[in-house]
């Protein structure tokens, strides 16, 4: 069921908001072994649901998100509800104000049923959380759900909620979207307010939704986008309606097919899935154009340097509490602390050059079609992945197609595309120029109808 | 070797190879930056008051 379908059923009286929330809470309980939720706010959600049912009966309709169950990654601060950022450091932190995005979603009528598990401090891609336990992949529970928004991916893939809000600093929306078989949008840097969210990479962090369909993601973006004086990165732009028209095609759309990097050392199933998407893009009328990606390894180095330094700067007040930070995250914070400031400064200058090189690419193509991950979800605890005979560090492999987009500030829409032979979902990303989300949603909606969808994970009865 | 007194010795030793590798890659990139104001660090004085 999509958000629009749920909305139609609410307005026809076929279902009530209370029933929608009850179904969501039952799904959470059914799949609790996947450990997607840290806090379930069932009573609050039902109370709000009763109110919203009354409002709808009285003719007060808040719009497409009225009564829709959602959940929030635990890095979103929620008034009166524990918000841990997946960290022991904030285990008992109860904010006195909602994050801006949370306020906007509530005002639009969405109902949060709880807070989602994630990688500790949003600083990793496994969501194998040392304090709250691992988030498990709903398709194969011995595998990771991806991260850092792992709980968001699971909550959406299992059908518990229509939207799991996540964040993307180096791939943390797109990676779990790929590993869990959902849609996800990493917006343009500055599109969505981060006020009230725990920071990690000051010039990299973006907030966005994971959903089951492209249209659902667009509906959420309509609610959450916009300037906020409390996040100085946000830009005051005219309001846009991101929802794609029906019968979208790729007629006359210039589709960038990378000649290098994104299609190297792929798991065979990922390569197969990509080639299928490429064929479908052409069948939909897209004009495929081969493009060279300028120094992608260099871009990844710049992205890593930026994140290492910014995250260490943000976490400086907590660095002495080493026993309360997991080993993998502590190692990254130490690396960032040790990098000289001169390296950060010069990395920012190189970053600007690279942004200019990528603007030139988008003079030639409307979007770049690329895999989100080079492989399906690895197993929990798997330190390396084997790609064309080479062992690669799991974290670096899982982020290598993703983190450069954060360094550039560009938007990218993740959509599911097929499954591996083992039954794990696979995903693609559509990378666009800055502020092109409306077009990306249109392109994504067209492709979504044409590529193979992994379906829904088997769930316990 | 880059050091910081707040970081325990073992953690230093673990971080050094990663940082060395990263800095080797960075030095290649930094050689391409023009040594003038063409690409500086963006900073703005703010709006008229």
Short mmCIF file of C-alpha atoms in Angstrom, two decimals:
data_model
loop_
_atom_site.label_atom_id
_atom_site.label_comp_id
_atom_site.label_asym_id
_atom_site.label_seq_id
_atom_site.Cartn_x
_atom_site.Cartn_y
_atom_site.Cartn_z
CA UNK A 1 0.00 0.00 0.00
CA UNK A 2 1.35 3.45 -0.89
CA UNK A 3 0.74 6.68 1.01
CA UNK A 4 -1.78 7.77 -1.61
CA UNK A 5 -3.63 4.43 -1.42
CA UNK A 6 -3.71 4.61 2.39
CA UNK A 7 -5.02 8.15 2.13
CA UNK A 8 -7.79 7.10 -0.27
CA UNK A 9 -8.84 4.31 2.09
CA UNK A 10 -8.84 6.72 5.06
CA UNK A 11 -10.98 9.26 3.25
CA UNK A 12 -13.44 6.65 1.98
CA UNK A 13 -13.85 5.36 5.52
CA UNK A 14 -12.57 1.90 4.60
CA UNK A 15 -9.90 2.21 7.28
CA UNK A 16 -9.27 4.55 10.20
CA UNK A 17 -6.06 6.19 11.32
CA UNK A 18 -6.28 4.16 14.53
CA UNK A 19 -6.38 0.96 12.46
CA UNK A 20 -3.39 2.07 10.39
CA UNK A 21 -1.41 2.71 13.56
CA UNK A 22 -2.51 -0.59 15.12
CA UNK A 23 -1.36 -2.44 12.01
CA UNK A 24 1.97 -0.62 12.17
CA UNK A 25 2.47 -1.53 15.83
CA UNK A 26 1.56 -5.17 15.13
CA UNK A 27 4.18 -5.27 12.37
CA UNK A 28 6.79 -3.84 14.75
CA UNK A 29 6.01 -6.58 17.26
CA UNK A 30 5.99 -9.27 14.59
CA UNK A 31 9.47 -8.33 13.41
CA UNK A 32 11.03 -7.29 16.71
CA UNK A 33 13.88 -9.79 16.19
CA UNK A 34 15.15 -7.54 13.41
CA UNK A 35 15.81 -4.91 16.10
CA UNK A 36 14.79 -1.96 13.93
CA UNK A 37 13.22 0.03 16.78
CA UNK A 38 14.87 1.44 19.90
CA UNK A 39 11.77 3.12 21.28
CA UNK A 40 8.16 2.44 20.34
CA UNK A 41 5.74 5.26 21.14
CA UNK A 42 2.55 3.23 20.71
CA UNK A 43 0.32 5.02 23.20
CA UNK A 44 1.26 8.48 21.95
CA UNK A 45 0.72 7.36 18.36
CA UNK A 46 -2.72 5.94 19.11
CA UNK A 47 -3.71 9.09 20.98
CA UNK A 48 -2.73 11.21 17.98
CA UNK A 49 -4.48 8.75 15.68
CA UNK A 50 -7.78 9.16 17.55
CA UNK A 51 -7.45 12.92 17.25
CA UNK A 52 -6.67 12.77 13.53
CA UNK A 53 -9.62 10.44 12.90
CA UNK A 54 -11.89 13.04 14.55
CA UNK A 55 -10.28 15.84 12.52
CA UNK A 56 -10.86 13.98 9.27
CA UNK A 57 -14.50 13.30 10.18
CA UNK A 58 -14.89 17.04 10.94
CA UNK A 59 -13.50 17.99 7.55
CA UNK A 60 -10.05 19.08 8.71
CA UNK A 61 -7.72 17.31 6.31
CA UNK A 62 -4.01 17.98 6.76
CA UNK A 63 -3.12 16.64 3.34
CA UNK A 64 -1.57 13.48 1.89
CA UNK A 65 0.34 12.59 5.09
CA UNK A 66 -2.73 12.86 7.35
CA UNK A 67 -2.66 9.82 9.64
CA UNK A 68 0.25 8.09 7.90
CA UNK A 69 2.49 6.00 10.20
CA UNK A 70 6.18 6.87 10.00
CA UNK A 71 9.25 6.32 12.17
CA UNK A 72 12.34 8.39 12.88
CA UNK A 73 16.01 7.48 12.99
CA UNK A 74 17.14 8.06 16.57
CA UNK A 75 19.34 10.96 15.55
CA UNK A 76 16.19 13.06 15.12
CA UNK A 77 15.47 14.78 18.41
CA UNK A 78 11.89 14.25 19.56
CA UNK A 79 10.27 16.21 22.35
CA UNK A 80 9.77 14.09 25.47
CA UNK A 81 11.04 10.92 23.76
CA UNK A 82 14.51 9.51 24.29
CA UNK A 83 16.83 10.28 21.36
CA UNK A 84 20.12 8.41 21.51
CA UNK A 85 21.74 8.81 18.08
CA UNK A 86 22.50 5.10 18.55
CA UNK A 87 25.02 6.01 21.23
CA UNK A 88 25.63 5.16 24.87
CA UNK A 89 26.68 8.81 25.28
CA UNK A 90 23.07 9.91 24.77
CA UNK A 91 21.36 6.86 26.23
CA UNK A 92 19.20 8.92 28.57
CA UNK A 93 18.91 12.13 26.57
CA UNK A 94 15.32 13.34 26.34
CA UNK A 95 15.02 16.48 24.18
CA UNK A 96 12.62 19.26 25.07
CA UNK A 97 11.97 20.17 21.45
CA UNK A 98 11.31 18.34 18.18
CA UNK A 99 13.75 18.63 15.28
CA UNK A 100 12.46 20.93 12.53
CA UNK A 101 11.77 17.97 10.21
CA UNK A 102 9.80 16.26 12.98
CA UNK A 103 7.72 19.41 13.53
CA UNK A 104 7.00 19.62 9.80
CA UNK A 105 5.96 15.97 9.56
CA UNK A 106 3.65 16.30 12.58
CA UNK A 107 2.10 19.45 11.11
CA UNK A 108 1.47 17.51 7.90
CA UNK A 109 -0.38 14.85 9.89
CA UNK A 110 2.19 12.06 9.87
CA UNK A 111 2.31 9.98 13.06
CA UNK A 112 5.60 8.66 14.39
CA UNK A 113 5.29 5.24 15.98
CA UNK A 114 8.84 5.23 17.29
CA UNK A 115 12.57 5.81 17.06
CA UNK A 116 14.78 3.68 14.93
CA UNK A 117 18.02 1.86 15.59
CA UNK A 118 21.04 2.97 13.58
CA UNK A 119 24.79 2.75 13.37
CA UNK A 120 26.35 4.35 16.44
CA UNK A 121 26.49 8.15 16.01
CA UNK A 122 25.42 7.59 12.36
CA UNK A 123 29.11 6.90 11.69
CA UNK A 124 29.12 3.62 9.79
CA UNK A 125 27.21 1.42 7.35
CA UNK A 126 26.47 -1.79 9.19
CA UNK A 127 24.03 -0.61 11.92
CA UNK A 128 25.72 -3.34 14.00
CA UNK A 129 25.22 -1.25 17.11
CA UNK A 130 27.45 -2.20 20.08
CA UNK A 131 25.05 -0.74 22.67
CA UNK A 132 21.60 -1.57 21.29
CA UNK A 133 22.30 -4.64 19.22
CA UNK A 134 22.49 -5.11 15.45
CA UNK A 135 19.75 -4.19 13.04
CA UNK A 136 19.12 -7.33 10.98
CA UNK A 137 18.34 -7.53 7.30
CA UNK A 138 14.67 -8.52 6.84
CA UNK A 139 15.53 -10.65 3.78
CA UNK A 140 18.27 -12.62 5.52
CA UNK A 141 18.64 -11.84 9.24
CA UNK A 142 22.27 -13.02 9.35
CA UNK A 143 23.08 -10.09 7.03
CA UNK A 144 23.37 -6.39 7.80
CA UNK A 145 20.55 -4.00 7.02
CA UNK A 146 23.06 -1.38 5.89
CA UNK A 147 23.55 1.97 7.51
CA UNK A 148 23.72 4.15 9.13
CA UNK A 149 19.91 4.37 8.71
CA UNK A 150 19.53 0.57 9.05
CA UNK A 151 16.43 0.69 11.24
CA UNK A 152 14.76 3.04 8.73
CA UNK A 153 15.37 0.59 5.88
CA UNK A 154 13.99 -2.34 7.85
CA UNK A 155 10.90 -0.51 9.16
CA UNK A 156 9.93 0.43 5.60
CA UNK A 157 10.86 -2.86 3.91
CA UNK A 158 8.82 -4.89 6.42
CA UNK A 159 5.78 -2.69 5.87
CA UNK A 160 5.64 -1.39 9.45
CA UNK A 161 5.73 2.25 8.32
CA UNK A 162 5.34 4.17 5.08
CA UNK A 163 8.41 6.26 5.77
CA UNK A 164 11.53 5.77 7.87
CA UNK A 165 13.32 9.09 8.19
CA UNK A 166 17.07 8.72 7.80
CA UNK A 167 20.18 10.78 7.22
CA UNK A 168 22.91 10.58 4.57
CA UNK A 169 26.45 11.81 5.23
CA UNK A 170 28.41 9.23 3.24
CA UNK A 171 25.61 7.05 1.89
CA UNK A 172 23.51 6.35 4.98
CA UNK A 173 20.14 6.59 3.25
CA UNK A 174 21.13 5.03 -0.07
CA UNK A 175 23.05 2.11 1.42
CA UNK A 176 20.23 0.72 3.60
CA UNK A 177 17.81 1.48 0.76
CA UNK A 178 19.88 -0.83 -1.45
CA UNK A 179 20.42 -3.53 1.18
CA UNK A 180 16.76 -3.55 2.31
CA UNK A 181 15.11 -3.02 -1.10
CA UNK A 182 13.55 0.39 -0.57
CA UNK A 183 13.55 3.83 -2.16
CA UNK A 184 15.57 6.59 -0.50
CA UNK A 185 16.44 10.17 -1.37
CA UNK A 186 19.61 11.95 -0.38
CA UNK A 187 18.58 15.57 -1.01
CA UNK A 188 20.79 18.43 -2.20
CA UNK A 189 22.85 19.82 0.68
CA UNK A 190 20.78 22.69 2.07
CA UNK A 191 17.39 21.42 0.86
CA UNK A 192 16.16 20.05 4.22
CA UNK A 193 16.76 21.48 7.68
CA UNK A 194 19.06 19.59 10.06
CA UNK A 195 18.06 21.67 13.09
CA UNK A 196 17.45 19.30 15.98
CA UNK A 197 19.38 16.40 14.44
CA UNK A 198 22.66 15.19 15.91
CA UNK A 199 25.42 16.41 13.57
CA UNK A 200 28.26 14.31 12.15
CA UNK A 201 29.70 15.88 8.96
CA UNK A 202 28.90 19.57 9.09
CA UNK A 203 29.19 20.11 5.33
CA UNK A 204 28.04 16.60 4.39
CA UNK A 205 24.95 15.75 6.48
CA UNK A 206 21.57 15.63 4.73
CA UNK A 207 18.22 14.47 6.09
CA UNK A 208 15.81 12.44 3.97
CA UNK A 209 13.25 9.63 3.82
CA UNK A 210 13.31 5.94 2.99
CA UNK A 211 10.01 4.73 1.54
CA UNK A 212 8.61 1.90 -0.56
CA UNK A 213 7.88 4.01 -3.65
CA UNK A 214 9.27 7.05 -5.43
CA UNK A 215 5.98 8.92 -5.09
CA UNK A 216 5.94 8.30 -1.33
CA UNK A 217 9.44 9.80 -1.03
CA UNK A 218 8.34 12.81 -3.05
CA UNK A 219 5.32 13.35 -0.77
CA UNK A 220 7.60 13.33 2.27
CA UNK A 221 10.00 15.75 0.58
CA UNK A 222 7.09 18.13 -0.07
CA UNK A 223 6.50 18.23 3.68
CA UNK A 224 10.06 18.51 4.94
CA UNK A 225 11.91 20.73 2.45
CA UNK A 226 12.55 24.41 2.96
CA UNK A 227 14.63 27.15 4.46
CA UNK A 228 15.19 27.14 8.22
CA UNK A 229 17.06 30.02 9.87
CA UNK A 230 18.20 27.54 12.51
CA UNK A 231 20.21 25.54 9.95
CA UNK A 232 22.44 28.02 8.18
CA UNK A 233 23.11 25.56 5.37
CA UNK A 234 19.50 25.68 4.18
CA UNK A 235 18.75 27.79 1.15
CA UNK A 236 15.67 29.94 0.64
CA UNK A 237 14.22 28.65 -2.63
CA UNK A 238 10.75 28.76 -4.19
CA UNK A 239 8.53 25.92 -3.01
CA UNK A 240 8.38 22.90 -5.36
CA UNK A 241 5.96 20.01 -5.74
CA UNK A 242 8.23 16.98 -6.05
CA UNK A 243 5.50 14.45 -6.83
CA UNK A 244 6.07 13.03 -10.32
CA UNK A 245 3.30 13.03 -12.91
CA UNK A 246 1.85 9.64 -13.76
CA UNK A 247 2.99 7.96 -17.00
CA UNK A 248 6.48 9.35 -16.57
CA UNK A 249 8.95 8.37 -19.30
CA UNK A 250 12.58 9.01 -20.02
CA UNK A 251 11.78 10.41 -23.47
CA UNK A 252 14.65 12.75 -24.49
CA UNK A 253 16.29 12.40 -21.09
CA UNK A 254 20.09 12.15 -21.34
CA UNK A 255 21.09 9.22 -19.12
CA UNK A 256 24.74 9.18 -18.07
CA UNK A 257 26.26 5.69 -18.14
CA UNK A 258 29.66 5.79 -16.42
CA UNK A 259 32.63 4.57 -18.44
CA UNK A 260 34.74 4.10 -15.34
CA UNK A 261 34.66 3.50 -11.60
CA UNK A 262 30.96 2.80 -10.94
CA UNK A 263 30.92 -0.32 -13.09
CA UNK A 264 34.29 -1.74 -12.01
CA UNK A 265 34.67 -4.70 -9.64
CA UNK A 266 30.97 -5.38 -9.20
CA UNK A 267 29.39 -8.51 -7.78
CA UNK A 268 28.01 -10.35 -10.86
CA UNK A 269 24.41 -9.94 -9.66
CA UNK A 270 24.88 -6.17 -9.27
CA UNK A 271 26.31 -5.96 -12.79
CA UNK A 272 23.37 -7.95 -14.15
CA UNK A 273 20.88 -5.72 -12.33
CA UNK A 274 22.58 -2.58 -13.61
CA UNK A 275 22.62 -3.74 -17.22
CA UNK A 276 18.92 -4.56 -16.96
CA UNK A 277 18.24 -1.03 -15.72
CA UNK A 278 20.34 0.40 -18.55
CA UNK A 279 18.24 -1.53 -21.09
CA UNK A 280 15.01 -0.38 -19.49
CA UNK A 281 16.22 3.24 -19.45
CA UNK A 282 16.77 3.02 -23.19
CA UNK A 283 13.44 1.27 -23.73
CA UNK A 284 11.74 4.13 -21.88
CA UNK A 285 13.17 6.58 -24.40
CA UNK A 286 16.31 7.62 -22.54
CA UNK A 287 19.31 8.71 -24.59
CA UNK A 288 22.21 6.80 -23.10
CA UNK A 289 25.51 8.68 -23.06
CA UNK A 290 28.81 7.24 -21.89
CA UNK A 291 30.56 9.64 -19.54
CA UNK A 292 33.93 9.63 -17.85
CA UNK A 293 33.88 10.24 -14.10
CA UNK A 294 36.78 12.59 -13.20
CA UNK A 295 39.12 11.17 -10.54
CA UNK A 296 36.54 9.26 -8.48
CA UNK A 297 39.24 7.85 -6.17
CA UNK A 298 40.41 11.40 -5.51
CA UNK A 299 36.85 12.47 -4.77
CA UNK A 300 36.51 9.64 -2.26
CA UNK A 301 39.74 10.69 -0.55
CA UNK A 302 38.42 14.26 -0.26
CA UNK A 303 35.10 12.97 1.08
CA UNK A 304 36.85 10.76 3.66
CA UNK A 305 39.17 13.58 4.78
CA UNK A 306 36.26 16.00 5.14
CA UNK A 307 34.18 13.59 7.17
CA UNK A 308 37.06 12.42 9.37
CA UNK A 309 37.90 15.99 10.36
CA UNK A 310 34.36 17.32 10.72
CA UNK A 311 33.14 14.35 12.75
CA UNK A 312 36.16 14.57 15.07
CA UNK A 313 35.52 18.30 15.51
CA UNK A 314 31.84 17.72 16.32
CA UNK A 315 32.63 14.90 18.77
CA UNK A 316 35.49 16.74 20.50
CA UNK A 317 33.51 17.26 23.76
CA UNK A 318 33.04 13.49 24.10
CA UNK A 319 36.43 12.15 23.01
CA UNK A 320 37.57 11.51 26.57
CA UNK A 321 34.69 9.07 27.10
CA UNK A 322 36.43 6.38 25.08
CA UNK A 323 34.77 3.48 26.90
CA UNK A 324 31.39 4.76 25.84
CA UNK A 325 32.18 4.81 22.11
CA UNK A 326 32.40 1.66 20.02
CA UNK A 327 35.77 0.58 18.62
CA UNK A 328 35.06 1.22 14.93
CA UNK A 329 33.72 4.73 15.55
CA UNK A 330 36.49 5.57 18.04
CA UNK A 331 39.11 4.60 15.44
CA UNK A 332 37.56 7.00 12.92
CA UNK A 333 37.40 9.80 15.50
CA UNK A 334 41.08 9.26 16.37
CA UNK A 335 42.02 9.42 12.69
CA UNK A 336 40.12 12.67 12.28
CA UNK A 337 41.72 14.14 15.39
CA UNK A 338 45.19 13.36 14.07
CA UNK A 339 44.75 14.75 10.54
CA UNK A 340 46.35 18.21 10.29
CA UNK A 341 44.16 21.25 9.74
CA UNK A 342 46.18 22.01 6.60
CA UNK A 343 44.88 18.78 5.07
CA UNK A 344 41.28 19.77 5.80
CA UNK A 345 41.79 23.26 4.32
CA UNK A 346 43.37 22.01 1.13
CA UNK A 347 40.80 19.23 0.82
CA UNK A 348 38.08 21.89 0.74
CA UNK A 349 39.88 23.69 -2.08
CA UNK A 350 40.19 20.49 -4.12
CA UNK A 351 36.52 19.83 -3.34
CA UNK A 352 35.53 23.06 -5.09
CA UNK A 353 37.52 22.10 -8.17
CA UNK A 354 35.76 18.74 -8.25
CA UNK A 355 32.34 20.37 -7.92
CA UNK A 356 33.16 22.42 -11.00
CA UNK A 357 34.22 19.29 -12.93
CA UNK A 358 30.92 17.58 -12.08
CA UNK A 359 28.90 20.63 -13.16
CA UNK A 360 30.48 20.12 -16.58
CA UNK A 361 29.23 16.51 -16.62
CA UNK A 362 25.68 17.70 -16.05
CA UNK A 363 25.94 19.99 -19.06
CA UNK A 364 26.03 16.75 -21.06
CA UNK A 365 23.63 14.46 -19.15
CA UNK A 366 20.49 14.93 -17.06
CA UNK A 367 21.40 12.30 -14.48
CA UNK A 368 23.95 9.58 -13.89
CA UNK A 369 22.71 6.00 -13.42
CA UNK A 370 24.95 4.05 -11.05
CA UNK A 371 24.77 1.15 -8.62
CA UNK A 372 24.36 2.12 -4.97
CA UNK A 373 26.50 -0.75 -3.69
CA UNK A 374 28.98 -3.03 -5.48
CA UNK A 375 27.55 -6.09 -3.76
CA UNK A 376 24.48 -7.33 -1.88
CA UNK A 377 24.33 -6.97 1.91
CA UNK A 378 27.24 -8.76 3.59
CA UNK A 379 26.86 -10.85 6.73
CA UNK A 380 26.97 -9.30 10.19
CA UNK A 381 30.57 -9.08 11.32
CA UNK A 382 31.98 -9.56 7.80
CA UNK A 383 35.08 -7.34 7.70
CA UNK A 384 35.82 -7.62 3.97
CA UNK A 385 33.89 -8.32 0.77
CA UNK A 386 35.33 -10.13 -2.23
CA UNK A 387 34.89 -8.29 -5.52
CA UNK A 388 36.41 -9.79 -8.67
CA UNK A 389 38.98 -11.66 -6.62
CA UNK A 390 40.02 -8.64 -4.52
CA UNK A 391 39.22 -8.31 -0.83
CA UNK A 392 37.95 -4.86 0.08
CA UNK A 393 37.16 -3.40 3.49
CA UNK A 394 33.37 -3.69 3.92
CA UNK A 395 32.82 -0.08 5.01
CA UNK A 396 34.95 1.41 2.23
CA UNK A 397 33.45 -0.88 -0.42
CA UNK A 398 29.88 -0.15 0.65
CA UNK A 399 30.42 3.61 0.54
CA UNK A 400 32.70 3.99 -2.45
CA UNK A 401 29.87 4.76 -4.90
CA UNK A 402 28.07 6.96 -2.39
CA UNK A 403 30.32 9.26 -0.33
CA UNK A 404 31.55 11.32 -3.28
CA UNK A 405 28.00 12.55 -3.88
CA UNK A 406 27.93 13.93 -0.33
CA UNK A 407 31.24 15.72 -0.88
CA UNK A 408 29.75 17.36 -3.97
CA UNK A 409 26.47 18.29 -2.20
CA UNK A 410 24.41 16.71 -4.96
CA UNK A 411 21.06 14.90 -4.72
CA UNK A 412 20.72 11.18 -5.41
CA UNK A 413 17.60 9.03 -5.55
CA UNK A 414 18.00 5.36 -4.64
CA UNK A 415 15.58 2.81 -6.10
CA UNK A 416 15.50 -0.99 -5.78
CA UNK A 417 16.49 -2.96 -8.84
CA UNK A 418 16.27 -6.72 -8.73
CA UNK A 419 17.70 -9.26 -6.33
CA UNK A 420 20.83 -11.35 -5.98
CA UNK A 421 20.73 -15.08 -6.57
CA UNK A 422 20.63 -15.42 -2.76
CA UNK A 423 17.46 -13.36 -2.63
CA UNK A 424 18.97 -10.14 -1.30
CA UNK A 425 17.74 -6.87 -2.82
CA UNK A 426 19.96 -4.72 -5.02
CA UNK A 427 19.74 -1.00 -5.65
CA UNK A 428 20.60 1.79 -8.02
CA UNK A 429 21.05 5.51 -7.59
CA UNK A 430 20.16 8.35 -9.90
CA UNK A 431 22.63 11.19 -9.27
CA UNK A 432 21.57 14.63 -10.43
CA UNK A 433 22.87 18.18 -10.45
CA UNK A 434 22.20 20.40 -7.45
CA UNK A 435 18.50 21.15 -6.80
CA UNK A 436 17.28 18.62 -9.39
CA UNK A 437 15.18 16.48 -7.02
CA UNK A 438 11.94 17.15 -8.92
CA UNK A 439 13.47 15.79 -12.13
CA UNK A 440 15.09 12.87 -10.30
CA UNK A 441 11.72 11.86 -8.90
CA UNK A 442 10.25 11.96 -12.41
CA UNK A 443 13.08 9.84 -13.83
CA UNK A 444 12.93 7.48 -10.86
CA UNK A 445 9.16 7.05 -11.19
CA UNK A 446 9.62 6.03 -14.83
CA UNK A 447 12.40 3.55 -14.08
CA UNK A 448 10.54 2.17 -11.07
CA UNK A 449 7.79 0.85 -13.36
CA UNK A 450 10.27 -0.86 -15.63
CA UNK A 451 12.92 -2.47 -13.46
CA UNK A 452 12.46 -5.62 -11.45
CA UNK A 453 11.36 -4.99 -7.87
CA UNK A 454 12.65 -7.33 -5.16
CA UNK A 455 9.13 -7.57 -3.66
CA UNK A 456 8.64 -7.79 0.11
CA UNK A 457 10.76 -9.75 2.53
CA UNK A 458 9.24 -12.91 4.04
CA UNK A 459 8.02 -12.14 7.53
CA UNK A 460 7.13 -14.36 10.47
CA UNK A 461 3.43 -15.25 10.63
CA UNK B 1 54.33 10.81 13.25
CA UNK B 2 51.26 12.90 14.03
CA UNK B 3 50.39 12.75 17.73
CA UNK B 4 47.78 13.99 20.12
CA UNK B 5 48.15 13.62 23.88
CA UNK B 6 44.45 12.86 24.29
CA UNK B 7 44.78 9.65 22.26
CA UNK B 8 46.23 6.53 23.92
CA UNK B 9 49.42 5.09 22.42
CA UNK B 10 47.73 1.94 21.09
CA UNK B 11 45.10 4.01 19.33
CA UNK B 12 47.85 6.17 17.78
CA UNK B 13 49.59 3.10 16.42
CA UNK B 14 46.32 1.83 14.96
CA UNK B 15 45.53 5.17 13.30
CA UNK B 16 48.95 5.91 11.80
CA UNK B 17 48.89 3.51 8.81
CA UNK B 18 45.41 4.69 7.82
CA UNK B 19 46.37 8.34 8.07
CA UNK B 20 49.65 7.81 6.23
CA UNK B 21 47.84 6.12 3.36
CA UNK B 22 45.23 8.85 3.20
CA UNK B 23 47.84 11.65 3.32
CA UNK B 24 49.84 10.05 0.50
CA UNK B 25 46.72 10.19 -1.64
CA UNK B 26 45.94 13.74 -0.53
CA UNK B 27 49.41 15.04 -1.45
CA UNK B 28 48.81 14.03 -5.09
CA UNK B 29 45.59 16.04 -5.10
CA UNK B 30 47.06 19.03 -3.29
CA UNK B 31 49.76 19.40 -5.95
CA UNK B 32 47.01 20.43 -8.37
CA UNK B 33 45.72 23.40 -6.34
CA UNK B 34 46.74 26.80 -7.75
CA UNK B 35 48.76 28.78 -5.20
CA UNK B 36 46.67 31.92 -5.45
CA UNK B 37 43.13 33.08 -4.72
CA UNK B 38 41.57 31.27 -7.68
CA UNK B 39 40.35 28.53 -5.37
CA UNK B 40 40.40 29.81 -1.80
CA UNK B 41 38.21 29.00 1.20
CA UNK B 42 34.75 30.52 0.88
CA UNK B 43 33.90 33.03 3.58
CA UNK B 44 31.42 35.89 3.52
CA UNK B 45 31.27 39.06 5.61
CA UNK B 46 27.46 38.90 5.72
CA UNK B 47 24.83 41.22 4.36
CA UNK B 48 24.47 45.00 4.51
CA UNK B 49 23.36 46.27 7.87
#
